[in-house]
Coordinates of C-alpha atoms and ligand atoms in Angstrom, one line a residue:
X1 CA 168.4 220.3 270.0
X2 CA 169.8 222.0 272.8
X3 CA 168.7 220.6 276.8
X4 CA 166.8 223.5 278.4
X5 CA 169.0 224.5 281.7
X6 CA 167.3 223.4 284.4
X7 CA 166.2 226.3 286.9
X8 CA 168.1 226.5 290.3
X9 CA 166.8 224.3 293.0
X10 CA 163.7 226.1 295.0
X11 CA 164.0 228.5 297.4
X12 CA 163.8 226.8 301.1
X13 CA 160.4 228.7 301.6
X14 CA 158.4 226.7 299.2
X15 CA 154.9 227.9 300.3
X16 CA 155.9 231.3 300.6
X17 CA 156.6 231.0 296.6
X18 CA 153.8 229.0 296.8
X19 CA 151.7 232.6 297.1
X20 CA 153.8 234.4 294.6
X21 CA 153.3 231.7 292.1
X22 CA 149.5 231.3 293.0
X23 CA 149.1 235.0 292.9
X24 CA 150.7 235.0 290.1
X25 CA 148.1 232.5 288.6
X26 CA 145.4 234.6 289.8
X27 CA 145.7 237.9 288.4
X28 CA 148.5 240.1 287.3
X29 CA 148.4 242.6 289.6
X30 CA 151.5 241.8 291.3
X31 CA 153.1 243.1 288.7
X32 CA 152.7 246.8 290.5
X33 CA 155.3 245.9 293.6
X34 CA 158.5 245.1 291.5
X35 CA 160.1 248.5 292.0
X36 CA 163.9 248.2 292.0
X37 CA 167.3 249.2 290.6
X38 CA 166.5 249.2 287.0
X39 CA 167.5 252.5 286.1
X40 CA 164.4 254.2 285.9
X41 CA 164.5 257.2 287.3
X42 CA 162.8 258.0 290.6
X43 CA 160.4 260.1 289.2
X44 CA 159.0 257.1 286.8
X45 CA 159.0 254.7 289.0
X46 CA 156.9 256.5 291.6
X47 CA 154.8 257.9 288.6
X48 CA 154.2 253.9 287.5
X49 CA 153.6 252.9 291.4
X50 CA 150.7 255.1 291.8
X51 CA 149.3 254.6 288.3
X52 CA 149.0 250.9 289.7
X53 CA 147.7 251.6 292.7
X54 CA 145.0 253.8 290.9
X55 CA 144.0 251.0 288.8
X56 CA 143.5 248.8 291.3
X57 CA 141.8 250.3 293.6
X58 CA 139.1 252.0 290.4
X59 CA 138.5 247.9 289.9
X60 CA 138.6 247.1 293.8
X61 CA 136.4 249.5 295.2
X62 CA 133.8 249.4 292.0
X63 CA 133.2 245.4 292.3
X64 CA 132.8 246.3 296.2
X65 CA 130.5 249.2 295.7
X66 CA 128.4 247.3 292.4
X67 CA 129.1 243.6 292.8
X68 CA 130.5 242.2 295.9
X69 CA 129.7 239.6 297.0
X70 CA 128.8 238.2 293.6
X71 CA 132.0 237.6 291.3
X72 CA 132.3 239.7 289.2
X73 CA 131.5 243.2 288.4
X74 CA 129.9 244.2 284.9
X75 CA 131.4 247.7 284.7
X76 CA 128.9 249.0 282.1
X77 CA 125.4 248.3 283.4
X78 CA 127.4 248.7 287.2
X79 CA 125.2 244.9 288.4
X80 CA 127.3 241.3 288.2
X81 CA 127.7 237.7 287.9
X82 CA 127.6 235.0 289.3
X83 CA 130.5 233.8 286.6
X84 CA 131.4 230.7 288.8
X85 CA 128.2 229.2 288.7
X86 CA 127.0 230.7 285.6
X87 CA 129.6 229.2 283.6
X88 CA 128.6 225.7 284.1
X89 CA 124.9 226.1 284.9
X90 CA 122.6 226.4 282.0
X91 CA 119.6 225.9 284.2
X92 CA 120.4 229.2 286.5
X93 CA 116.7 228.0 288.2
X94 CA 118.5 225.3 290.5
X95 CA 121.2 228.3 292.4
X96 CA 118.9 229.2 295.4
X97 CA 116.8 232.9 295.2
X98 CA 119.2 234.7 297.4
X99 CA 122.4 233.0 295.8
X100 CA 124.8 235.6 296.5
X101 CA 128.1 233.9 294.4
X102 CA 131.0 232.9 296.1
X103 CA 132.8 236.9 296.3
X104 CA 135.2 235.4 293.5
X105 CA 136.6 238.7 292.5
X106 CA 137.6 239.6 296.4
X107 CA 139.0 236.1 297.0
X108 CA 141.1 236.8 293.9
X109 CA 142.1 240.3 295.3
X110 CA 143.1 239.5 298.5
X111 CA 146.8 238.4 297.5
X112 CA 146.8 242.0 295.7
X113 CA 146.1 243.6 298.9
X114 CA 148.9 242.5 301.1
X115 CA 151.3 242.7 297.4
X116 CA 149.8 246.4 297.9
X117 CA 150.5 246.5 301.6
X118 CA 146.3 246.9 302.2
X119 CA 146.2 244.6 305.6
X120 CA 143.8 246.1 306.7
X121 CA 141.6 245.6 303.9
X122 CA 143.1 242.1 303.6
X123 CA 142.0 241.1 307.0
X124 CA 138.1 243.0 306.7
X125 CA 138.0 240.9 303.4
X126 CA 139.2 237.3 305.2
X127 CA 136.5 238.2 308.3
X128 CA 133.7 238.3 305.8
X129 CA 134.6 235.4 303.8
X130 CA 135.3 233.3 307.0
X131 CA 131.9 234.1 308.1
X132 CA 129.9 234.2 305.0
X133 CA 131.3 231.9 302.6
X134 CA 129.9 228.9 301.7
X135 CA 130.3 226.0 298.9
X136 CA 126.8 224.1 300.2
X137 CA 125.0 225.3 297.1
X138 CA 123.5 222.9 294.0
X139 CA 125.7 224.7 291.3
X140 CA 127.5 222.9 288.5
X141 CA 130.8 224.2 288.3
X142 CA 133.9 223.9 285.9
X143 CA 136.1 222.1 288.2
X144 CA 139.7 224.1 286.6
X145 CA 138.5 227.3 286.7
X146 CA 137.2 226.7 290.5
X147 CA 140.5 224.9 291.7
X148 CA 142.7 227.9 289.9
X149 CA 141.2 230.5 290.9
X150 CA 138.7 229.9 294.0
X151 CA 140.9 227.4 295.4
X152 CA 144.6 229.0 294.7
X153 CA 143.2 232.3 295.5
X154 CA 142.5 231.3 299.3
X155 CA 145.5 229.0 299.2
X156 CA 147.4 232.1 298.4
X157 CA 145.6 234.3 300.9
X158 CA 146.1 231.9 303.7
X159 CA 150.0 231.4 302.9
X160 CA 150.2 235.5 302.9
X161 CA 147.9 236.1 306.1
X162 CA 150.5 233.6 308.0
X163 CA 153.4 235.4 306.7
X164 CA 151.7 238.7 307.7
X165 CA 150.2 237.3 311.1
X166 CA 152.2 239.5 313.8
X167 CA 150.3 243.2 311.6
X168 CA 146.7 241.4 311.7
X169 CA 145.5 242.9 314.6
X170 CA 144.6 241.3 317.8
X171 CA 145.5 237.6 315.9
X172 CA 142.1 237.1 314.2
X173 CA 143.4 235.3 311.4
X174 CA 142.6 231.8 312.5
X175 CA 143.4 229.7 309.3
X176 CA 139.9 230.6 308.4
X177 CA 140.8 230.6 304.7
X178 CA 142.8 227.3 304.8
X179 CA 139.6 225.8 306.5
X180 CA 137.4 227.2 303.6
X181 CA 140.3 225.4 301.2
X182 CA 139.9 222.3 302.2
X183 CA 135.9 222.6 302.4
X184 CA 136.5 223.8 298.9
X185 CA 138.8 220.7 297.9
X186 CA 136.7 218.0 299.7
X187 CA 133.7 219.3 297.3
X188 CA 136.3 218.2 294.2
X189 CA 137.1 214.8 295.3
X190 CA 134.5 213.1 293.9
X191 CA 135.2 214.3 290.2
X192 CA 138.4 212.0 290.5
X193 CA 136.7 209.3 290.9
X194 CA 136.5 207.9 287.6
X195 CA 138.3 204.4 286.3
X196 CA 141.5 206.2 285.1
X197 CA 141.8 209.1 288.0
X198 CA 141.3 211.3 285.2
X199 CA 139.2 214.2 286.7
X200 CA 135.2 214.9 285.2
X201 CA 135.1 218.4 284.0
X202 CA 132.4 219.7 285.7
X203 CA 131.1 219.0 289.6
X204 CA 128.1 220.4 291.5
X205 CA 129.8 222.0 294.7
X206 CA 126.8 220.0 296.9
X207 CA 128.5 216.6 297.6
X208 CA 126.5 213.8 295.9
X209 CA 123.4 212.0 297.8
X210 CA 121.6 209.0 297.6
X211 CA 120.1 210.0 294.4
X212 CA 123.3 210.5 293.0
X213 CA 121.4 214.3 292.2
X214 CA 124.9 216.2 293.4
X215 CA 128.5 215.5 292.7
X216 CA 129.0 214.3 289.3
X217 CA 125.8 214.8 287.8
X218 CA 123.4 212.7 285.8
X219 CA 125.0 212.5 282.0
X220 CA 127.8 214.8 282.9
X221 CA 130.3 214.8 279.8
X222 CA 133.1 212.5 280.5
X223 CA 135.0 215.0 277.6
X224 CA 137.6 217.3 279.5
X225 CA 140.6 219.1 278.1
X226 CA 144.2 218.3 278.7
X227 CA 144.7 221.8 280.7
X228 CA 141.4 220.2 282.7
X229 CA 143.3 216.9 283.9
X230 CA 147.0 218.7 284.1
X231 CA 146.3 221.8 285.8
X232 CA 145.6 221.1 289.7
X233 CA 148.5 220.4 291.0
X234 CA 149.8 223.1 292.2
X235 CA 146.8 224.4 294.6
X236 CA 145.5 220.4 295.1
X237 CA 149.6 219.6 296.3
X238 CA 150.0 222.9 298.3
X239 CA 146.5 222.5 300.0
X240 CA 147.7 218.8 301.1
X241 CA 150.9 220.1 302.3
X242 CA 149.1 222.7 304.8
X243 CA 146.1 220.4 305.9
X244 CA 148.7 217.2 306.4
X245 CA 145.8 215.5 304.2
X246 CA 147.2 213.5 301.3
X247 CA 144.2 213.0 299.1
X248 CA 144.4 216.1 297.4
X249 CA 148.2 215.9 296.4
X250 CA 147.1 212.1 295.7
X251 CA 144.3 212.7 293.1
X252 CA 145.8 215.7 291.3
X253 CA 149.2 213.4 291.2
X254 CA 147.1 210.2 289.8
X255 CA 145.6 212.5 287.2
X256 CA 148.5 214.0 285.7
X257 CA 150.4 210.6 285.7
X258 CA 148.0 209.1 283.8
X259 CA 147.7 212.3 281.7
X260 CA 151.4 212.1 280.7
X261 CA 151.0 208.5 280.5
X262 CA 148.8 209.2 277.3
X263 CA 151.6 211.1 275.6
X264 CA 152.6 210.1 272.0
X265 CA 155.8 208.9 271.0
X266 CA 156.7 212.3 270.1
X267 CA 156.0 213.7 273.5
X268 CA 152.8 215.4 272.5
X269 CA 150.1 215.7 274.5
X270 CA 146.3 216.3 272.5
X271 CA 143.9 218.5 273.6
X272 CA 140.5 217.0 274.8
X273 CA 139.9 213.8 276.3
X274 CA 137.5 210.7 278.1
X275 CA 137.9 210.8 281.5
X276 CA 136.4 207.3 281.6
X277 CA 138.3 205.8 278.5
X278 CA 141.6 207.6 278.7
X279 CA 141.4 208.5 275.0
X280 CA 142.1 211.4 273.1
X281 CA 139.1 213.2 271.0
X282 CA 141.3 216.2 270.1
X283 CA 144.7 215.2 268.6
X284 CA 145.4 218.4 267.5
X285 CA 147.1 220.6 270.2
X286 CA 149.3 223.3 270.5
X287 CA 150.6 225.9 273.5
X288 CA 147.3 227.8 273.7
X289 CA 143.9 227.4 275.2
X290 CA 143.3 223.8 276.2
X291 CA 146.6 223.0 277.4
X292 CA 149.1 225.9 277.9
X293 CA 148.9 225.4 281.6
X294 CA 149.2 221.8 281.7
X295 CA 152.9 223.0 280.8
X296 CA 152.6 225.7 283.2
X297 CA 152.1 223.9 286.3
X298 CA 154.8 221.0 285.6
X299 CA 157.6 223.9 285.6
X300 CA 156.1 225.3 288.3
X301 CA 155.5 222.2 290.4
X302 CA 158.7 221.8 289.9
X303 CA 159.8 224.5 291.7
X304 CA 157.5 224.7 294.4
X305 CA 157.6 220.8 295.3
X306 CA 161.1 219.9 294.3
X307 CA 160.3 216.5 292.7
X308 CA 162.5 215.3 289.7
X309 CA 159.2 213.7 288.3
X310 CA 157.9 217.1 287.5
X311 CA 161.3 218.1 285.7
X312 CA 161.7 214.9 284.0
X313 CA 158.0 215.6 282.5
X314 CA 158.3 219.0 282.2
X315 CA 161.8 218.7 280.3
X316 CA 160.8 216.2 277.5
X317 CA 157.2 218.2 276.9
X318 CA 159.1 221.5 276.4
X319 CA 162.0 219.8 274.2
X320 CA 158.8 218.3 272.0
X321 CA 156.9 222.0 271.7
X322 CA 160.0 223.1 270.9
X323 CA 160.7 220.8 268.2
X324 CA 157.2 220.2 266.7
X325 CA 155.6 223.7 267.5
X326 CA 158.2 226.5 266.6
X327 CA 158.3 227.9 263.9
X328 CA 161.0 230.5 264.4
X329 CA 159.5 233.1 267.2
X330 CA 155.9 231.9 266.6
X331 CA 154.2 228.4 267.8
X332 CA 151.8 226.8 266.1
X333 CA 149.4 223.6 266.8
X334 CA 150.5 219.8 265.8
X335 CA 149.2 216.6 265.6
X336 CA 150.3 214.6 268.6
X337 CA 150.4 211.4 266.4
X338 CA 152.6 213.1 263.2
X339 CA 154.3 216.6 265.0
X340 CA 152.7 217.8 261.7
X341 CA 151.1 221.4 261.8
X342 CA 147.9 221.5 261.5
X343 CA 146.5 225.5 262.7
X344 CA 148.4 228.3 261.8
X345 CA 146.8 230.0 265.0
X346 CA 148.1 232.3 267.4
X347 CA 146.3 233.3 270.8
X348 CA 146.2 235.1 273.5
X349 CA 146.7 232.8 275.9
X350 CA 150.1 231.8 274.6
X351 CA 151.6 235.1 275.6
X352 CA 152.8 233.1 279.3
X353 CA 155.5 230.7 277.0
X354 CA 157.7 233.6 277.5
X355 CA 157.2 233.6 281.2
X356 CA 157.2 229.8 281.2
X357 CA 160.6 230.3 279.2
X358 CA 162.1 232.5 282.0
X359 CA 161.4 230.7 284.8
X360 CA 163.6 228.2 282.9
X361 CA 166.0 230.1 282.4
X362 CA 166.0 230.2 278.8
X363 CA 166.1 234.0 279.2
X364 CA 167.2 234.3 275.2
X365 CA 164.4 232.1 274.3
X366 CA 161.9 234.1 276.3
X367 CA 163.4 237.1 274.8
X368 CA 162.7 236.3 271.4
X369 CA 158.7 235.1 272.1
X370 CA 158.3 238.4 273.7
X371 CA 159.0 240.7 271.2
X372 CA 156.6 238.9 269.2
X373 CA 153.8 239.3 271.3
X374 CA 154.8 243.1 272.3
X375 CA 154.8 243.6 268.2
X376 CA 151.0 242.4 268.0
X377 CA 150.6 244.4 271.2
X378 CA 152.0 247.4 269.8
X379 CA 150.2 247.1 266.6
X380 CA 147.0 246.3 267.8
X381 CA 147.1 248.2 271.3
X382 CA 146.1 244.9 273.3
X383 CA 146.9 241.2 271.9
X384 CA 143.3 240.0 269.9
X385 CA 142.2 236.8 271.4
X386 CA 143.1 234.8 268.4
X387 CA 144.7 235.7 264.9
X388 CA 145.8 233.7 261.7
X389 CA 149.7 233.7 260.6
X390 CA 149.8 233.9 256.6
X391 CA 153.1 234.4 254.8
X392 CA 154.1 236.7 258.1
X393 CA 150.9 238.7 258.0
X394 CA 148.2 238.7 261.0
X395 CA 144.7 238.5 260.9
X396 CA 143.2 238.8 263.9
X397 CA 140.0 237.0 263.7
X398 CA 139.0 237.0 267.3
X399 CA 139.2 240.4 268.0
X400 CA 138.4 241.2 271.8
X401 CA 140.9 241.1 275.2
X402 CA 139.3 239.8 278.0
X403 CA 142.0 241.3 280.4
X404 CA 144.2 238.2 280.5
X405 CA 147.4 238.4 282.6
X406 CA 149.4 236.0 280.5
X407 CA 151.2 238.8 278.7
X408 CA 151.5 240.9 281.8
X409 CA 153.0 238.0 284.0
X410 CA 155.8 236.8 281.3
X411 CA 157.0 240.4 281.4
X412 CA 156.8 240.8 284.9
X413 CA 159.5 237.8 284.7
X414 CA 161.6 238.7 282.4
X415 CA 161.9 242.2 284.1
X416 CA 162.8 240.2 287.3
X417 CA 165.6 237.7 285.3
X418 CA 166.9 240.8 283.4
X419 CA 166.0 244.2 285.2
X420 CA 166.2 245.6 281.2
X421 CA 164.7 247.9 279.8
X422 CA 162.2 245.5 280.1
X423 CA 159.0 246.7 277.9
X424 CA 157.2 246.0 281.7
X425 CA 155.5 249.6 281.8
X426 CA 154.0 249.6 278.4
X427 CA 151.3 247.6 280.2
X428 CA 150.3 250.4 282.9
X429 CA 150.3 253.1 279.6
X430 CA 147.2 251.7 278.2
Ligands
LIG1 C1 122.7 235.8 300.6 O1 122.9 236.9 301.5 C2 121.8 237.2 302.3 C3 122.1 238.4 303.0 O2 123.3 238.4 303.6 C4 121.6 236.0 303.3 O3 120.4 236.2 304.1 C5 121.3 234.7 302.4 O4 121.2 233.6 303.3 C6 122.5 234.5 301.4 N1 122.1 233.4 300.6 C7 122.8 232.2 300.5 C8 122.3 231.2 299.6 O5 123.8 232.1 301.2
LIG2 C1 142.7 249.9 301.8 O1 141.6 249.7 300.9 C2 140.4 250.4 301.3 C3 139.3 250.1 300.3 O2 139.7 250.5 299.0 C4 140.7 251.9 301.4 O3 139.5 252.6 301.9 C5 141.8 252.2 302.3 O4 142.2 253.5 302.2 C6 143.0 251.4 301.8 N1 144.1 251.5 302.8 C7 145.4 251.8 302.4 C8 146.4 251.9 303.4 O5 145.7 252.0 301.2
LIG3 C1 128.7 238.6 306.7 O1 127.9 239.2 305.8 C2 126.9 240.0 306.4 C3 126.0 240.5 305.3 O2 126.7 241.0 304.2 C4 127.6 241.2 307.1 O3 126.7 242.0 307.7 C5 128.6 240.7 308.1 O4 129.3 241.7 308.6 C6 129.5 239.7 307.4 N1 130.5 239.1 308.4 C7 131.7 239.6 308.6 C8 132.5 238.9 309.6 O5 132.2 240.5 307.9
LIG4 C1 120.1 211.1 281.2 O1 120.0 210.3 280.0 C2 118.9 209.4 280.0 C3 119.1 208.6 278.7 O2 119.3 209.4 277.6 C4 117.6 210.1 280.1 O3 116.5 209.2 280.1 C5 117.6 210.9 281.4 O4 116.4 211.7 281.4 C6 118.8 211.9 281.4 N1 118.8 212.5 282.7 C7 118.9 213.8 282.9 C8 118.9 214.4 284.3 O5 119.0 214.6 281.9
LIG5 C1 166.6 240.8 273.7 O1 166.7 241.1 272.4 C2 167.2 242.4 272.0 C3 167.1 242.5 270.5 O2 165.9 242.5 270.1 C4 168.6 242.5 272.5 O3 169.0 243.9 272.3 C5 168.6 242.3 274.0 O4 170.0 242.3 274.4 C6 168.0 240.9 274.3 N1 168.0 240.7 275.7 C7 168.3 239.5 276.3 C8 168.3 239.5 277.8 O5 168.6 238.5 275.6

């Protein structure tokens, strides 16, 4: 099997791709500000700009108007959720009365408003949260989907407010956001505290008392997935790196170690896990939900940090999916133990591999991937959340799109490695 090519060493500014690749994480609206030579006419490309900018600002100013400053705006009824702390908490009586949410939907937007050159909106949106935000409330919360996108959304925001400093007027930006990070990341620290590093699922964002009634809570499931443990390195490492406090870089590091250090003779991972036993429950995995950003964040920490641990990881895990999960353009799921398949199951959330492919440089790879998800696209008009491969034919037998940006964001990088004909605007057409 042919040796990936390893990507060129990273850019000097590390934390200013630090944003992109956080933005990136959070939300694919980036995608609007790659205008360049790519033989489009004029005409297009302005026509494409604006469609962008119309899109979103219709979501923007709607959660503001309907939602804000709960997370997330239902567009139908026009009220919200609290989807942070709904997620996790099954008894909604313990948030407080006036629980207001944590504004999730503008923390994820504010990297879209400098990409949309919106500073002024930007900075309205960093006053509030410096003032208002808080993480002092008893709410359970799913500790990857709060570092990923709570967490790397003000990481990003911070990195782009410095970069944008000298245009925030009369220097208000105080590293408000980086202080609300590290608030943030000192609420997580306790979930690592477990006998093999290996993070608990699910925290409550009040740090734990006497009664042991906050942190990890009482019979909290010590099951977590493999995308759980391997997925919190990026915004954990890059929030260390801008506090000068190690512990967050440290735990993140000591989870993923040990993570990797579970990996089967084939260099398969599973899917769910003990934190407290280090086993596997799920020995089935594959490069979907569960795990596809555990394989994400070792290219990408790669990149951003520099260290030849995360290539030497990254590099035998993608040689093994390569071997044991192809199956010509398509992947499917293995056992970790055998590399035999075991699911004939394709999903959404494997539309980043093509991404993940071009930021390796394996721009022929990526090329080949893609056209299989722009086929289901095409034939479907969005990709269904999961379908079955039979003798070549798809079923779709999960058939919604909750918006993801996986799809969007691999094209968006193979349009930057290639500046094709990239199928890039199909996505704005919809
Ligand atoms: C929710 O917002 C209201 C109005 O700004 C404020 O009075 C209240 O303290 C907030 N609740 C919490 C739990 O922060
Ligand atoms: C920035 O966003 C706000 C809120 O949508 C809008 O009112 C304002 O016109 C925008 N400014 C620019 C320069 O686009
Ligand atoms: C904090 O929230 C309150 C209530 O929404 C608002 O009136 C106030 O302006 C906010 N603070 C800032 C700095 O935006
Ligand atoms: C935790 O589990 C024990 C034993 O099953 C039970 O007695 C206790 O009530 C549980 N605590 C909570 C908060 O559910
Ligand atoms: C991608 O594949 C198509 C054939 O489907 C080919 O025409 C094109 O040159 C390929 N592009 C790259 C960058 O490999």
């Amino acid at each position: 099997m042919r040796s990936p090519p390893r990507p060129r060493r990273p850019v000097p500014a590390r934390l200013v791709a630090a944003a992109v690749l956080l933005s990136a994480l959070a939300g694919g609206a980036a995608a609007g500000a790659a205008i360049a030579g790519d033989g489009y006419g004029r005409g297009r490309r302005l026509y494409m700009r604006n469609k962008v900018l119309e899109m979103f600002y219709h979501a923007y100013d709607n959660y503001m108007t309907y939602a804000f400053p709960h997370d997330e705006l239902k567009p139908l009824t026009k009220s919200f959720t609290d989807s942070l702390s709904e997620l996790g908490n099954l008894n909604l009586e313990h948030l407080p009365n006036d629980y207001n949410g944590s504004a999730l939907t503008l923390v994820e937007s504010l990297s879209s408003l400098v990409v949309l050159g919106n500073l002024t909106e930007f900075e309205r949106g960093v006053l509030w949260l410096s003032e208002n935000l808080t993480f002092d409330v008893d709410a359970r919360i799913n500790l990857f989907e709060c570092n990923i996108r709570l967490l790397g959304g003000l990481i990003s925001g911070h990195i782009l407010a410095k970069e944008h400093i000298s245009h925030l007027k009369d220097g208000p930006y105080q590293d408000q956001l980086l202080h609300l990070a590290e608030n943030l990341g000192s609420r997580f620290l306790p979930a690592f505290e477990t006998p093999t590093g290996l993070p608990y699922a699910w925290i409550n964002l009040k740090p734990c008392n006497y009664f042991f009634q906050y942190g990890v809570m009482e019979n909290e499931t010590t099951e977590t997935s493999t995308s759980g443990c391997g997925s919190l390195i990026l915004e954990m490492g890059a929030l260390s790196r801008l506090t000068g406090d190690s512990r967050y870089e440290a735990a993140a590091l000591r989870a993923l170690r040990k993570l990797w250090s579970m990996r089967s003779s084939l260099n398969l991972v599973g899917t769910t896990l003990d934190v407290l036993t280090g086993k596997w429950i799920e020995y089935s995995s594959g490069i979907g939900a569960g795990v596809d950003s555990f394989y994400e964040y070792l290219i990408k920490a790669y990149v951003l940090f520099g260290s030849e641990e995360y290539w030497d990881m990254f590099h035998s895990a993608y040689l093994a999916v390569q071997k044991y999960f192809r199956h010509g353009p398509w992947y499917h799921e293995a056992d970790m133990r055998t590399g035999e398949a075991t699911h004939w199951q394709l999903t959404s959330l494997q539309a980043f591999w093509p991404g993940l492919q071009t930021l390796l440089g394996d721009v022929a790879a990526a090329n080949i991937s893609h056209r299989e998800f722009y086929n289901v696209w095409q034939r479907f008009g969005v990709l269904p959340e999961r379908y079955l491969l039979d003798f070549g034919m798809l079923h779709p037998t999960e058939k919604y799109y909750p918006l993801r940006p996986e799809f969007a964001e691999s094209t968006f990088y193979l349009y930057q490695a290639t500046k094709g004909d990239y199928r890039l605007f199909f996505i704005v057409q919809i």
